[in-house]
Amino acid sequence: MFLPDRYINGICPRCKTPDQHGDNCENCGATYTPTDLLEPISILSGKPPIQKTSEHYFFRLDKYTDQLKAWGQKSLQPEIINKLNEWFAQGLKSWDISRDEPYFGFEIPNKPGKYFYVWLDAPIGYIASLKNLSKRKKINIDEYWNHDSKIELYHFVGKDIINFHALFWPAILESANLRKPTAIFAHGYLTINGQKMSKSRGTFILARDYLKHLNPEYLRYYFAAKLGSGIDDIDLNFDDFVKRNNSDLIGKVVNIASRLSCFINKNFEGTLSSHLNAPELFTEGLKLSEKIGESYETRNFSHAVRLIMHLADLANQYIDEKKPWNISKQNPNDPAIQDICTMGLNIFRLLVIFLKPILPVLAANSEKFLQVEPLTWEDRKTQLLNHKINNFEPLMQRIDPKNIEQLLS
C-alpha cells in the first residue's frame, strides 16, 4: 500500500522540525512530497517505508507566478507576503494533486484507486456551500464567483494553512477563470493558559462544552480584545478572561445603564431630558467612532476595543464627577439629575453601537432597554432626547470563577 500525506511522518527538509507530515510542515509552512521528508516513518508500522513508482497528476503552479505575486501584494498581510516571497524566490514547483489509496475524499473519475488531494477540492467547498445556500436564498452564485465580480469576498484562515489558500487556491481559481478573494486574513494559533490544546492537560475545550458553562459573548469580547491585524498567536488565559470581561463589560459598560436608569425611571417617569449637558463628550465619542470604524475595517479589533473602552472610561469619569446620587439626596427631582443621566445614557448608546459587531446579544438586550429599533452604525450621529426608556434588567452577568473551574474539570 502507498502512504500518502499524513500516513508518513519525518523531519521537515527545510527547517528540520521533527514529527512533520508528508505533505507540509506545520512549523515553517513548507510544502513537499513524502519522498522529501528526512528519516520518514510509516505511522501504521513505525518502520521506514520503501519507494515504489506510481503515476500522478500535477498542477502547473509555476504558470501562475506573476498573477499570484500581483494579487498577493494587495490581498494579503505583510507577514504572509514575506513568507510567499520565500517560495517565489525558490521558484514554484508543480503541485501533486493526486493520491493513491488508501485515501479519503473524491476519487478521480475513471482512475480506480486514485484520489484528488484534499487541498485541491476542500476550498472548492466554499463555492459549493454558497451554491447550496443559493437554492434556499435565491442567490445568484455567478455574481459572487464570476471573474469580473464586484462583490467583496474575504477568507479568514489559520496561518498554518495559508499556503493552500494564498498560493494553490487562487491559482486554481485563475485556471478556472473565476475571481480570486478580495483578501485573505490569517490568524495565529490559540493557546489555553499558555499551553497548546491538550486533552490530558485539561486545555482542550470544545465549543459545546464552553456553551454549557459560559456566555459566548464573553469569548467573543475576549478574542476581539486580543486580535490584531497580524498573525500573532493569542492566549486564552482564564484569569485574565474573567478580569477583563467583568471589568470592561460589567464594570465599565453595563454599569453605566445600571447606575443611571434607576434615577430616570424612579424620578422622571422613565423619560430622558431634551438636551445634552455635556455635548463635548458626545462629540468626542463621534471623533472616536471614525478611528473605531477604521480599526474594524482593517481587522484590528483589539485597537477598536481599546478605543471603545476609552470612551467608557470618559463616560464613567463624567458620572463620577457629577455624582447624581449626591444631588438626589438633596432633591431627587432635580432636573440636573435627569440631564446627567441623559448624557450618560447617550454615551452608553454609543458604546452599544460600537460593540454591536462583537456583542450582538448585549446590543439586542440594550436596544430593548432603551426602547429603540435595532441600532446601525449611522445611528451614532443621532441623540436620544425626550425619549422614554424601559425599566433596567440585567444585560449581562458577571463571570463566576466557579464556572471556569467546571469548564476545565
Short mmCIF file of C-alpha atoms in Angstrom, two decimals, residues 171-409:
data_model
loop_
_atom_site.label_atom_id
_atom_site.label_comp_id
_atom_site.label_asym_id
_atom_site.label_seq_id
_atom_site.Cartn_x
_atom_site.Cartn_y
_atom_site.Cartn_z
CA ALA A 171 -4.11 29.63 -8.86
CA ILE A 172 -6.93 27.08 -9.18
CA LEU A 173 -9.48 29.90 -9.42
CA GLU A 174 -7.40 31.67 -12.06
CA SER A 175 -7.13 28.47 -14.10
CA ALA A 176 -10.93 28.09 -13.97
CA ASN A 177 -11.47 31.75 -14.97
CA LEU A 178 -13.10 32.50 -11.61
CA ARG A 179 -12.50 35.51 -9.37
CA LYS A 180 -9.98 35.42 -6.51
CA PRO A 181 -10.76 36.53 -2.94
CA THR A 182 -10.63 40.26 -2.29
CA ALA A 183 -8.33 39.47 0.62
CA ILE A 184 -7.28 36.59 2.85
CA PHE A 185 -6.60 37.19 6.53
CA ALA A 186 -4.55 34.70 8.52
CA HIS A 187 -4.70 34.31 12.29
CA GLY A 188 -2.20 32.81 14.69
CA TYR A 189 -2.67 29.82 16.93
CA LEU A 190 -4.83 29.72 20.05
CA THR A 191 -3.29 28.53 23.30
CA ILE A 192 -5.07 27.87 26.61
CA ASN A 193 -3.40 29.31 29.71
CA GLY A 194 -0.15 29.49 27.76
CA GLN A 195 -0.25 25.86 26.61
CA LYS A 196 -1.17 24.09 23.40
CA MET A 197 -4.58 22.48 23.47
CA SER A 198 -4.29 19.07 25.13
CA LYS A 199 -6.98 16.76 26.47
CA SER A 200 -4.59 15.21 29.00
CA ARG A 201 -3.64 18.63 30.38
CA GLY A 202 -7.20 19.87 30.53
CA THR A 203 -6.57 22.58 27.94
CA PHE A 204 -8.63 21.12 25.10
CA ILE A 205 -12.02 22.83 25.07
CA LEU A 206 -14.89 22.06 22.72
CA ALA A 207 -17.31 24.84 21.81
CA ARG A 208 -20.29 22.81 23.05
CA ASP A 209 -18.59 22.34 26.43
CA TYR A 210 -17.88 26.06 26.69
CA LEU A 211 -21.52 26.88 25.97
CA LYS A 212 -22.68 24.66 28.82
CA HIS A 213 -20.92 26.91 31.31
CA LEU A 214 -20.37 30.38 29.85
CA ASN A 215 -21.98 33.07 27.72
CA PRO A 216 -20.47 33.03 24.19
CA GLU A 217 -20.32 36.83 24.24
CA TYR A 218 -17.58 36.67 26.87
CA LEU A 219 -15.40 34.73 24.44
CA ARG A 220 -16.27 36.98 21.50
CA TYR A 221 -15.22 40.02 23.50
CA TYR A 222 -12.02 38.46 24.84
CA PHE A 223 -10.87 37.33 21.42
CA ALA A 224 -11.71 40.72 19.89
CA ALA A 225 -9.75 42.44 22.66
CA LYS A 226 -6.66 40.40 21.74
CA LEU A 227 -6.93 40.07 17.95
CA GLY A 228 -4.85 42.46 15.89
CA SER A 229 -4.39 42.65 12.15
CA GLY A 230 -1.28 40.44 12.23
CA ILE A 231 -0.74 36.72 12.64
CA ASP A 232 0.43 36.63 16.25
CA ASP A 233 -0.76 33.75 18.42
CA ILE A 234 -3.31 34.58 21.13
CA ASP A 235 -3.65 33.01 24.54
CA LEU A 236 -6.94 32.31 26.31
CA ASN A 237 -5.81 32.97 29.87
CA PHE A 238 -8.81 32.33 32.08
CA ASP A 239 -7.69 34.56 34.96
CA ASP A 240 -7.35 37.44 32.51
CA PHE A 241 -10.56 36.32 30.77
CA VAL A 242 -12.58 36.72 33.98
CA LYS A 243 -10.97 40.02 34.97
CA ARG A 244 -11.28 41.62 31.54
CA ASN A 245 -14.90 40.69 30.96
CA ASN A 246 -16.03 41.61 34.47
CA SER A 247 -14.05 44.84 34.49
CA ASP A 248 -14.79 46.06 30.95
CA LEU A 249 -18.25 44.80 30.09
CA ILE A 250 -19.86 44.79 33.52
CA GLY A 251 -17.84 47.38 35.40
CA LYS A 252 -17.49 49.95 32.63
CA VAL A 253 -20.28 49.48 30.05
CA VAL A 254 -23.30 47.78 31.64
CA ASN A 255 -22.69 49.66 34.88
CA ILE A 256 -23.49 52.97 33.13
CA ALA A 257 -27.02 51.83 32.29
CA SER A 258 -27.45 50.13 35.65
CA ARG A 259 -26.44 53.20 37.67
CA LEU A 260 -28.35 55.82 35.71
CA SER A 261 -31.59 54.11 34.72
CA CYS A 262 -32.85 53.92 38.31
CA PHE A 263 -32.83 57.72 38.62
CA ILE A 264 -34.66 58.20 35.30
CA ASN A 265 -37.31 55.56 35.98
CA LYS A 266 -37.88 56.44 39.62
CA ASN A 267 -37.96 60.23 39.47
CA PHE A 268 -38.57 61.25 35.84
CA GLU A 269 -41.14 58.70 34.63
CA GLY A 270 -38.52 56.96 32.53
CA THR A 271 -38.05 59.96 30.23
CA LEU A 272 -34.74 61.49 29.17
CA SER A 273 -34.22 65.24 29.07
CA SER A 274 -34.42 67.40 25.96
CA HIS A 275 -30.72 68.24 25.64
CA LEU A 276 -27.18 67.04 26.34
CA ASN A 277 -25.50 68.99 29.11
CA ALA A 278 -22.00 67.89 28.03
CA PRO A 279 -22.14 67.92 24.21
CA GLU A 280 -18.35 67.91 24.03
CA LEU A 281 -18.36 64.38 25.45
CA PHE A 282 -20.75 63.22 22.74
CA THR A 283 -18.56 64.95 20.13
CA GLU A 284 -15.55 63.08 21.49
CA GLY A 285 -17.48 59.85 21.01
CA LEU A 286 -18.15 60.75 17.38
CA LYS A 287 -14.47 61.52 16.82
CA LEU A 288 -13.51 58.17 18.28
CA SER A 289 -16.09 56.46 16.06
CA GLU A 290 -14.03 57.30 12.98
CA LYS A 291 -10.98 55.54 14.41
CA ILE A 292 -13.10 52.67 15.72
CA GLY A 293 -14.68 52.16 12.30
CA GLU A 294 -11.27 52.24 10.64
CA SER A 295 -9.99 49.64 13.12
CA TYR A 296 -12.91 47.35 12.33
CA GLU A 297 -12.33 47.75 8.59
CA THR A 298 -8.64 46.83 8.94
CA ARG A 299 -9.49 43.89 11.23
CA ASN A 300 -7.54 45.49 14.08
CA PHE A 301 -10.19 44.50 16.61
CA SER A 302 -8.01 44.94 19.68
CA HIS A 303 -7.44 48.59 18.79
CA ALA A 304 -11.18 49.10 18.30
CA VAL A 305 -11.83 47.63 21.75
CA ARG A 306 -9.23 49.88 23.36
CA LEU A 307 -10.86 52.96 21.85
CA ILE A 308 -14.33 51.83 22.93
CA MET A 309 -13.17 51.24 26.50
CA HIS A 310 -11.51 54.65 26.49
CA LEU A 311 -14.90 56.21 25.74
CA ALA A 312 -16.44 54.09 28.51
CA ASP A 313 -13.80 55.44 30.90
CA LEU A 314 -14.66 59.02 29.89
CA ALA A 315 -18.36 58.36 30.50
CA ASN A 316 -17.76 56.87 33.93
CA GLN A 317 -15.41 59.72 34.81
CA TYR A 318 -18.14 62.20 33.85
CA ILE A 319 -20.73 60.39 36.00
CA ASP A 320 -18.36 60.15 38.97
CA GLU A 321 -17.60 63.86 38.75
CA LYS A 322 -21.28 64.86 38.55
CA LYS A 323 -22.34 62.46 41.35
CA PRO A 324 -26.11 62.32 40.65
CA TRP A 325 -26.56 60.20 43.80
CA ASN A 326 -25.41 63.11 45.97
CA ILE A 327 -27.77 65.53 44.22
CA SER A 328 -30.60 63.04 44.70
CA LYS A 329 -30.11 63.11 48.46
CA GLN A 330 -30.94 66.83 48.45
CA ASN A 331 -33.65 66.79 45.77
CA PRO A 332 -34.47 63.54 43.91
CA ASN A 333 -36.40 65.51 41.28
CA ASP A 334 -33.63 67.99 40.48
CA PRO A 335 -33.52 68.43 36.65
CA ALA A 336 -29.73 68.25 36.87
CA ILE A 337 -30.04 64.54 37.66
CA GLN A 338 -32.11 63.97 34.53
CA ASP A 339 -29.52 65.86 32.47
CA ILE A 340 -26.61 63.85 33.89
CA CYS A 341 -28.38 60.55 33.30
CA THR A 342 -29.43 61.56 29.79
CA MET A 343 -25.84 62.42 28.95
CA GLY A 344 -24.53 59.15 30.37
CA LEU A 345 -27.15 57.01 28.66
CA ASN A 346 -26.43 58.64 25.31
CA ILE A 347 -22.79 57.62 25.67
CA PHE A 348 -23.96 54.15 26.71
CA ARG A 349 -25.95 54.02 23.47
CA LEU A 350 -22.80 54.93 21.52
CA LEU A 351 -20.89 52.17 23.29
CA VAL A 352 -23.60 49.68 22.34
CA ILE A 353 -23.39 50.74 18.70
CA PHE A 354 -19.60 50.39 18.71
CA LEU A 355 -19.70 46.99 20.44
CA LYS A 356 -22.56 45.54 18.37
CA PRO A 357 -20.29 43.79 15.81
CA ILE A 358 -18.69 41.94 18.73
CA LEU A 359 -21.62 41.59 21.14
CA PRO A 360 -24.89 41.25 19.18
CA VAL A 361 -26.86 39.80 22.12
CA LEU A 362 -25.79 42.55 24.51
CA ALA A 363 -26.76 45.04 21.81
CA ALA A 364 -30.20 43.46 21.36
CA ASN A 365 -30.84 43.50 25.11
CA SER A 366 -29.71 47.13 25.30
CA GLU A 367 -31.98 48.12 22.41
CA LYS A 368 -34.90 46.63 24.31
CA PHE A 369 -33.90 48.54 27.44
CA LEU A 370 -33.54 51.81 25.51
CA GLN A 371 -36.75 51.14 23.54
CA VAL A 372 -35.12 51.74 20.17
CA GLU A 373 -35.11 49.97 16.83
CA PRO A 374 -32.05 47.82 16.02
CA LEU A 375 -29.10 50.19 16.07
CA THR A 376 -26.93 50.76 13.00
CA TRP A 377 -23.57 52.45 12.60
CA GLU A 378 -25.28 55.56 11.20
CA ASP A 379 -27.30 55.91 14.41
CA ARG A 380 -24.17 57.09 16.19
CA LYS A 381 -24.77 60.54 14.70
CA THR A 382 -28.15 60.93 16.41
CA GLN A 383 -29.05 61.57 20.04
CA LEU A 384 -31.67 60.07 22.34
CA LEU A 385 -33.65 63.02 23.74
CA ASN A 386 -37.19 63.37 25.15
CA HIS A 387 -37.25 59.60 24.95
CA LYS A 388 -38.80 57.05 27.28
CA ILE A 389 -36.72 54.04 28.34
CA ASN A 390 -37.73 50.73 29.90
CA ASN A 391 -37.00 49.57 33.41
CA PHE A 392 -33.49 48.21 33.65
CA GLU A 393 -32.96 44.47 33.67
CA PRO A 394 -29.50 42.87 33.91
CA LEU A 395 -27.92 43.00 30.46
CA MET A 396 -25.06 40.65 31.29
CA GLN A 397 -23.94 38.74 34.37
CA ARG A 398 -20.50 38.74 35.96
CA ILE A 399 -18.44 35.64 35.30
CA ASP A 400 -18.34 33.35 38.29
CA PRO A 401 -14.87 31.72 38.58
CA LYS A 402 -16.66 28.51 39.59
CA ASN A 403 -17.95 28.24 36.01
CA ILE A 404 -14.35 28.30 34.78
CA GLU A 405 -13.43 25.53 37.21
CA GLN A 406 -16.34 23.42 35.98
CA LEU A 407 -15.36 24.01 32.35
CA LEU A 408 -11.78 22.90 32.92
CA SER A 409 -12.60 19.97 35.19
#
